[in-house]
Short mmCIF file of C-alpha atoms in Angstrom, two decimals:
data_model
loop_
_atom_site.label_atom_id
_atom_site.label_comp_id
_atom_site.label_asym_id
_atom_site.label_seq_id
_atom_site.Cartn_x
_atom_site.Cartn_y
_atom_site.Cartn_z
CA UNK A 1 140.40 72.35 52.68
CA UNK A 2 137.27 72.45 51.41
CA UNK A 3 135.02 75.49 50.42
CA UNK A 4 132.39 74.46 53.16
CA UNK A 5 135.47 75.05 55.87
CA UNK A 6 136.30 78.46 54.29
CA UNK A 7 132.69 79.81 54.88
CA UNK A 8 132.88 78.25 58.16
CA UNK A 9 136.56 80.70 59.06
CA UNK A 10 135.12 83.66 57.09
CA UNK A 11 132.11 83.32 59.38
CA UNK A 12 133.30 82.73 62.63
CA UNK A 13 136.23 85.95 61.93
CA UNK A 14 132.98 87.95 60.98
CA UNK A 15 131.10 86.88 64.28
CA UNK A 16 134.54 87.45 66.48
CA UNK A 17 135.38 90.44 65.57
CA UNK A 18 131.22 91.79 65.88
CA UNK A 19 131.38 90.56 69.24
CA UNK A 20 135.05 92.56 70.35
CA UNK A 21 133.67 95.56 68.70
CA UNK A 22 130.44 94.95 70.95
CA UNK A 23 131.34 93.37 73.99
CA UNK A 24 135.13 92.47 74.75
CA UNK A 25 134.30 90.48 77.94
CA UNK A 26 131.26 88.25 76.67
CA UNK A 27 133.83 87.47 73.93
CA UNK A 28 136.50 86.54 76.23
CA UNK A 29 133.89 84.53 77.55
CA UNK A 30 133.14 83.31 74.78
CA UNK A 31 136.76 82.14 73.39
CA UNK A 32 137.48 80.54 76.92
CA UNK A 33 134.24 78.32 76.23
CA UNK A 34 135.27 77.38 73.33
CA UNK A 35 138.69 76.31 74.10
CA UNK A 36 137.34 74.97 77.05
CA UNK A 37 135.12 72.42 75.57
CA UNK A 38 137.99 71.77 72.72
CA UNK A 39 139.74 70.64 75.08
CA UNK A 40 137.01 68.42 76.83
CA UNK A 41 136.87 66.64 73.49
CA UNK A 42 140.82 65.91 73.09
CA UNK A 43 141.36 62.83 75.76
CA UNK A 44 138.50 61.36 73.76
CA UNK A 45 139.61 62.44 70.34
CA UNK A 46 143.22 61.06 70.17
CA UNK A 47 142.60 57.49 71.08
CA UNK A 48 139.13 57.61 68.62
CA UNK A 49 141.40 58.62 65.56
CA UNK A 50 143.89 56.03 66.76
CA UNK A 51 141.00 53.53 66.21
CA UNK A 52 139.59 55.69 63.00
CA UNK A 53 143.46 55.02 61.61
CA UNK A 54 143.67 51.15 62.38
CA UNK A 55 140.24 50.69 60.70
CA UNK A 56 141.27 52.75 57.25
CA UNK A 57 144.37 50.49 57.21
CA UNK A 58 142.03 47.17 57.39
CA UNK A 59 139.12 47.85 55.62
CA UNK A 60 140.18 48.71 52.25
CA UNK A 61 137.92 49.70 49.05
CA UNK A 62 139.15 46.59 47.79
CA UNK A 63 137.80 44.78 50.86
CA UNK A 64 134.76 46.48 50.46
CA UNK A 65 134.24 45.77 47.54
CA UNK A 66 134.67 41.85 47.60
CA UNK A 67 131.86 42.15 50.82
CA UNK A 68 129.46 44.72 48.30
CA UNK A 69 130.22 43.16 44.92
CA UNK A 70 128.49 41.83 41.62
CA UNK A 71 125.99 39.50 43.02
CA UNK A 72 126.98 39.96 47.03
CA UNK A 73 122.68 39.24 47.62
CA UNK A 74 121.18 40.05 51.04
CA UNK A 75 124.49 38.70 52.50
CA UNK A 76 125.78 41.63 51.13
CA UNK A 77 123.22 44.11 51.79
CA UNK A 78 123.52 42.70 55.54
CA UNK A 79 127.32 42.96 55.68
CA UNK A 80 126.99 46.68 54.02
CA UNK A 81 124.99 47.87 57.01
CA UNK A 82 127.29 46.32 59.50
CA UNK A 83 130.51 47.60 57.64
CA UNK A 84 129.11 50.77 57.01
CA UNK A 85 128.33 51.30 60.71
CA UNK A 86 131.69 50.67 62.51
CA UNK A 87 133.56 51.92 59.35
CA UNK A 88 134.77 55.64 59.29
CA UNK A 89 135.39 57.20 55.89
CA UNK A 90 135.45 60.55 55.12
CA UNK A 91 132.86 61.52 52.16
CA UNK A 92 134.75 62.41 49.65
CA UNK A 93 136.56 58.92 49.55
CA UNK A 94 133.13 57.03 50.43
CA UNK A 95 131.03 58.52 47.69
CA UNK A 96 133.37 57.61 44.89
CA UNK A 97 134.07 53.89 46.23
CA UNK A 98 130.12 53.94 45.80
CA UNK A 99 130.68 55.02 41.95
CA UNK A 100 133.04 52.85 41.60
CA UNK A 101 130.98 50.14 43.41
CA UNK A 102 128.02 50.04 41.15
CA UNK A 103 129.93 50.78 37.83
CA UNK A 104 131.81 47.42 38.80
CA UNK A 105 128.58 45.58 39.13
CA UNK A 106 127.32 45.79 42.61
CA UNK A 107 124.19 46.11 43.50
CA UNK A 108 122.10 49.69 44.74
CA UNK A 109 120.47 48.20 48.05
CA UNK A 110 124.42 47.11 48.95
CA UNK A 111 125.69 50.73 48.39
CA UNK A 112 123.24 52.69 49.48
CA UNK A 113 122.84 50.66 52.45
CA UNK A 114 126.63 50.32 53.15
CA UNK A 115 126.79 54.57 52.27
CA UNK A 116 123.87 55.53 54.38
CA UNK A 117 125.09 53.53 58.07
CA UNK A 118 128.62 55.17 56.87
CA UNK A 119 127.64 58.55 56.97
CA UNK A 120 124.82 58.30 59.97
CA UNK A 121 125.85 55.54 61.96
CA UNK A 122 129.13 55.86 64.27
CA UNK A 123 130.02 53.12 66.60
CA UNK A 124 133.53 55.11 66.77
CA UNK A 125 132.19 57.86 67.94
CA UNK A 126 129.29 55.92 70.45
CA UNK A 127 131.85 56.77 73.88
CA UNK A 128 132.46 60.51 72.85
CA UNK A 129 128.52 60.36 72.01
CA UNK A 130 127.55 58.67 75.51
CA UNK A 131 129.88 61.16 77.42
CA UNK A 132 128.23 64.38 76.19
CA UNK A 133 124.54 63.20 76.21
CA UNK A 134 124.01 59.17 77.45
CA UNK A 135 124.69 55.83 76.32
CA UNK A 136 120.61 55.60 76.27
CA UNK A 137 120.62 58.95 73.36
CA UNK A 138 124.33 57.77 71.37
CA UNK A 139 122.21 54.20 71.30
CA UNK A 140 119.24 55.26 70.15
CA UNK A 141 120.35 58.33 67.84
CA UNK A 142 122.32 55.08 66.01
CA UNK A 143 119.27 52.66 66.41
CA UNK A 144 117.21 55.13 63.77
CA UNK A 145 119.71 55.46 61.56
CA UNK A 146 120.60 52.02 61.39
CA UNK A 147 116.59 51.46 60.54
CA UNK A 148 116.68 54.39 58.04
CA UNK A 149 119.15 52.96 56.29
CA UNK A 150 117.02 49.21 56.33
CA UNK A 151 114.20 50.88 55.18
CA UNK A 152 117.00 52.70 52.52
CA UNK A 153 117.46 49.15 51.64
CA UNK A 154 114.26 47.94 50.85
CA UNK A 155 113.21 51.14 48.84
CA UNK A 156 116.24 51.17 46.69
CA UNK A 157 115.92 46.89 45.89
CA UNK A 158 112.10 47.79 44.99
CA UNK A 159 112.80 50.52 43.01
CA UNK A 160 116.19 49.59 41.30
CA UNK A 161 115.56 45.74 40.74
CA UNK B 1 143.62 52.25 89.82
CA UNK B 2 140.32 50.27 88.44
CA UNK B 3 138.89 54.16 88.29
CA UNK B 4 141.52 55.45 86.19
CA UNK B 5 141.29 52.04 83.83
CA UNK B 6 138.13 52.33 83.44
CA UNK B 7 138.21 56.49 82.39
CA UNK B 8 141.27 55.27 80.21
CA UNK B 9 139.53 52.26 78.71
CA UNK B 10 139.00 53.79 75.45
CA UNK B 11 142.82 54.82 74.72
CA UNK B 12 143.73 51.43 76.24
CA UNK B 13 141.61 49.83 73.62
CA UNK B 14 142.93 52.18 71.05
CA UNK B 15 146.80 50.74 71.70
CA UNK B 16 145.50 47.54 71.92
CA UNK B 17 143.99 47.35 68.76
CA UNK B 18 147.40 48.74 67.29
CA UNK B 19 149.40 46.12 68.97
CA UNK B 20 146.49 43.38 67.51
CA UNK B 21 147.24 44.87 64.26
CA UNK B 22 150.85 44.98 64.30
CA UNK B 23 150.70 40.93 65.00
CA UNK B 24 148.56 40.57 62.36
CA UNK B 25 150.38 42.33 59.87
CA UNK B 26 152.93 44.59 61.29
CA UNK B 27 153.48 46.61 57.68
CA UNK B 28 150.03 47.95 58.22
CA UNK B 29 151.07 49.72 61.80
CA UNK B 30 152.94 53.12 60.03
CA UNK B 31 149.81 52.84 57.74
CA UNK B 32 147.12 52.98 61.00
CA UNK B 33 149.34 55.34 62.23
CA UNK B 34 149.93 57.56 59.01
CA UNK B 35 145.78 57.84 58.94
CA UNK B 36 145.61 58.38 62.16
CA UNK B 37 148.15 61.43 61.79
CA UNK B 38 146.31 63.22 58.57
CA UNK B 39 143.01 62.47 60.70
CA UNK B 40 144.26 64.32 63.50
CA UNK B 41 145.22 67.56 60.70
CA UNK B 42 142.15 67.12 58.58
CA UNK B 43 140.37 67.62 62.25
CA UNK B 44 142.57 70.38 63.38
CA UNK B 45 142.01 72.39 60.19
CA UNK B 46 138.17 72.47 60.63
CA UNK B 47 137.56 72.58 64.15
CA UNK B 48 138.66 75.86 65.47
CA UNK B 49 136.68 78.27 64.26
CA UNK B 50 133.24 75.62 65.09
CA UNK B 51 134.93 75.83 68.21
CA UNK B 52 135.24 79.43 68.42
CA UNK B 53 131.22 79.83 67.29
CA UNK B 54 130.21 77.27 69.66
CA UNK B 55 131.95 79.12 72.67
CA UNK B 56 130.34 83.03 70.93
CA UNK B 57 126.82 81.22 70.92
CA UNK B 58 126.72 80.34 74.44
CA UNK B 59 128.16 83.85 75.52
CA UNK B 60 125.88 85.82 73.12
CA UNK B 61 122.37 84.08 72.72
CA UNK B 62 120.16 84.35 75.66
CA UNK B 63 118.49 81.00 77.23
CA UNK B 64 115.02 83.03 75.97
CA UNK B 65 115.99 83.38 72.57
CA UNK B 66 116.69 79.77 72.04
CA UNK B 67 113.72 78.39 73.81
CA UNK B 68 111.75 80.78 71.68
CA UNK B 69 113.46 79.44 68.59
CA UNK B 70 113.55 75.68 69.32
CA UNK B 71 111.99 75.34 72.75
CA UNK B 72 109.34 73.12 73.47
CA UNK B 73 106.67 75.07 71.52
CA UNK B 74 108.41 75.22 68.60
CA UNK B 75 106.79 73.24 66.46
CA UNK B 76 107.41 73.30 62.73
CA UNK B 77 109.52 76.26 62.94
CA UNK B 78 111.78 74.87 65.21
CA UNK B 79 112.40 71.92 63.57
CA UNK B 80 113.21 73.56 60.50
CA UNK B 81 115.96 75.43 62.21
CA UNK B 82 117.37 72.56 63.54
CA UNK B 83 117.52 71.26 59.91
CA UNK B 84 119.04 74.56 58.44
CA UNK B 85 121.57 74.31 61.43
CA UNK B 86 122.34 70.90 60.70
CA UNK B 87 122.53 70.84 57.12
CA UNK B 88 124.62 74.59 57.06
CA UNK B 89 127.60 72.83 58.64
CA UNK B 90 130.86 71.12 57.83
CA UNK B 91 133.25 69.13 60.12
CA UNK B 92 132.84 65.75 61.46
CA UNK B 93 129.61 65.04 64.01
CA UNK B 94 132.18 64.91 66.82
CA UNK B 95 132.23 68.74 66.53
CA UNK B 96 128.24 68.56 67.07
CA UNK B 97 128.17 67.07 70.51
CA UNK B 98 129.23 70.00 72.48
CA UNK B 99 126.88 72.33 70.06
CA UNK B 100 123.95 70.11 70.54
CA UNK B 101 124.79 70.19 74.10
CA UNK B 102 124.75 73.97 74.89
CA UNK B 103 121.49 73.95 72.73
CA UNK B 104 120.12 71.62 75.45
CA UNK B 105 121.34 73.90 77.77
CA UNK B 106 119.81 76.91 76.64
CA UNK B 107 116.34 74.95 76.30
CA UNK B 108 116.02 73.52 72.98
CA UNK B 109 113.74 70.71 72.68
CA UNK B 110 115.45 67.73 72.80
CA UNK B 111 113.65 66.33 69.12
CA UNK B 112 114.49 69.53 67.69
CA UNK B 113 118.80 68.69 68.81
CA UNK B 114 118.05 65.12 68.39
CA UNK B 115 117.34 66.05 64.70
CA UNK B 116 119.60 68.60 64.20
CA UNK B 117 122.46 65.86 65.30
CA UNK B 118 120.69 63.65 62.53
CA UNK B 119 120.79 65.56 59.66
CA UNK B 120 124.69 67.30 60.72
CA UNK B 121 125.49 63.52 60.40
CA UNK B 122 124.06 62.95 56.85
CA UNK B 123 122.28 65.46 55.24
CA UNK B 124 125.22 68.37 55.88
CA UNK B 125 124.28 70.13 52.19
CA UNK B 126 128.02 70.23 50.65
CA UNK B 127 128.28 66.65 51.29
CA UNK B 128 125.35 66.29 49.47
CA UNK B 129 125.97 67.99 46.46
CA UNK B 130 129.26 65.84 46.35
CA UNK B 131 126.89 62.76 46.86
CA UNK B 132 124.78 63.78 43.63
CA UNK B 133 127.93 64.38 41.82
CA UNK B 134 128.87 61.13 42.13
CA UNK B 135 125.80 59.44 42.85
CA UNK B 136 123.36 60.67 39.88
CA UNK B 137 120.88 63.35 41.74
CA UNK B 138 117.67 60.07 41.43
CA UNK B 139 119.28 57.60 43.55
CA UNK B 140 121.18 60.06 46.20
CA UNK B 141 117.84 62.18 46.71
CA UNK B 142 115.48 58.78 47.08
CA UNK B 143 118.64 57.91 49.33
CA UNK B 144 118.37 61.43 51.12
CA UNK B 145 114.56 61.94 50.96
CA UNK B 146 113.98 58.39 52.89
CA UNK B 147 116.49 59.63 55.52
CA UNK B 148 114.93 63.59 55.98
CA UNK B 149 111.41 61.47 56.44
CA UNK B 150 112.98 58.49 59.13
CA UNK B 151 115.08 61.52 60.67
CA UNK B 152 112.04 63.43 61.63
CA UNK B 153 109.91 60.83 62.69
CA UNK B 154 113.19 59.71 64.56
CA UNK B 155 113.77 62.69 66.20
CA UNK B 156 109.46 63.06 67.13
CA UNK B 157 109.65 59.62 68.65
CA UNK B 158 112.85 60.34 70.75
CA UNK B 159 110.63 61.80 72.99
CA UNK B 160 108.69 59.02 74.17
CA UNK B 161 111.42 56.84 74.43
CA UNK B 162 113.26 59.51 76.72
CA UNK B 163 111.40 60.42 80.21
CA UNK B 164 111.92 63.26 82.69
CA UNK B 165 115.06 61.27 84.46
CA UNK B 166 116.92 61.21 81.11
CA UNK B 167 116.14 64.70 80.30
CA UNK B 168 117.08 65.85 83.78
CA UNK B 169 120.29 64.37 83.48
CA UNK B 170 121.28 66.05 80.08
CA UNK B 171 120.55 68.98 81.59
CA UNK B 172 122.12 68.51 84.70
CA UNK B 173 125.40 67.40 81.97
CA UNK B 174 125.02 70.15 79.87
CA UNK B 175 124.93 72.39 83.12
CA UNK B 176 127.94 71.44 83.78
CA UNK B 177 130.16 70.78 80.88
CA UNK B 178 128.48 72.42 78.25
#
């Protein structure tokens, strides 16, 4: 567990207990809330990391790495925003493929491309997005990343080439 | 029967795509699965207490308070806490849906959540202190610095593509499930 998820305990404890020394029943509120909309999120949640699971098992660093590779050219920039959209990864694996990525001779546009729809873009998560706000908001809260990260591209290739 | 399909439809794709991959390559099925599994942990670890200050937010901040903070007239100030929000966070963005959503229903501007689900998605700040580790701090903050700008201008522009139907409705949804 990361330090970031520490805070995030430390803080909420702090906050609970404030609130049962304040007001026991707006906390019981509160807690029932939360669980509440925990639980909202699970039907969606278990089949999502089903899919999150089959897609680590297929697309590999290696695999990624033939697609983002020495000399890949706007093929590869392409393909980078695409995989990088329906890909999950969690950071702390996705940030070092991208080390690894460019020591090995890829290209910047490729990575940063590819690392920018990864974090921003989530086609995994477009169903649980569309059930909480609309298909119209998931698609369009995905549309402007997926430009960010084309304007990302074009930057980066002006700047690093 | 076609109602219950279709609310099912995204577990029945989920099996589906394990029984695709278990044609394909069957060795890679207790390797889906074994992701799937530390997934599952990884997301149990770091979602209760979000959880927990999601459900303390709506029981303790008044409707008032937030429209003062991030309302409509907002401006600059509310974007910025929509940014501090955002970036002062950690868990995955599925843990920001139901946030964002109770922000909506407490009468946030819809840029200022729009934004705030933005920059929880990239710009979260421990994530991007890893990024410079590994990245070099020039080409992660050009990277991040592009993003802040097309996030804002994102976010300002939402609300011309959205009109009063769509916004009625994510009230009326965050009404009732948020």
């Amino acid at each position: 567990m990361g330090v970031e998820a520490i805070v995030i305990y430390i803080l909420a404890a702090i906050l609970f207990i404030v609130s049962v020394i304040k007001d026991k029943e707006k906390t019981k509120q509160g807690v029932k809330k939360g669980v509440r909309s925990f639980l909202k999120l699970m039907p969606v949640l278990v089949p999502l990391f089903v899919i999150i699971g089959v897609l680590l098992a297929v697309v590999t660093p290696e695999l990624i790495g033939r697609v983002l590779g020495e000399e890949s050219g706007l093929i590869g920039m392409i393909s980078g925003l695409f995989v990088g959209s329906v890909t999950f990864m969690p950071p702390f694996v996705a940030f070092p493929l991208g080390r690894e990525l460019l020591d090995s001779g890829a290209a910047h546009p490729q990575v940063a491309g590819f690392l920018v729809t990864l974090m921003s873009v989530g086609v995994v998560y477009f169903a649980a997005e569309s059930r909480y706000f609309s298909k119209k908001s998931a698609f369009y809260r995905n549309l402007i990343s997926f430009g960010g990260a084309m304007i990302v591209i074009m930057i980066v290739w002006v700047i690093y080439t | 029967m076609k109602q219950r399909l279709k609310q099912n439809r995204f577990a029945i794709i989920a099996f589906a795509l394990i029984g695709v991959l278990g044609i394909v390559d069957y060795t890679l099925v207790p390797v889906a699965l074994n992701n799937t599994l530390d997934q599952i942990i990884s997301m149990l670890l770091i979602v209760p207490p979000i959880f927990l200050l999601i459900g303390l937010f709506d029981a303790w901040v008044p409707r008032q308070t937030v429209i003062a903070l991030m309302g409509n007239d907002s401006g600059v100030r509310g974007m910025a806490l929509a940014f501090l929000l955002g970036a002062f966070s950690a868990g995955p963005i599925i843990a920001a849906f139901p946030l964002a959503l109770v922000m909506i229903k407490k009468g946030a501007r819809y840029a200022n959540v729009m934004f705030f689900l933005m920059v929880w998605s990239s710009l979260k700040l421990p994530i991007v202190f890893f990024q410079i580790t590994q990245l070099g701090f020039s080409f992660a903050m050009l990277i991040n610095t592009i993003m802040f700008v097309v996030f804002i201008a994102g976010a300002l522009l939402s609300e011309k593509v959205f009109n009063d139907d769509d916004y009625q409705r994510f009230e009326e949804k965050a009404a009732n499930e948020g």
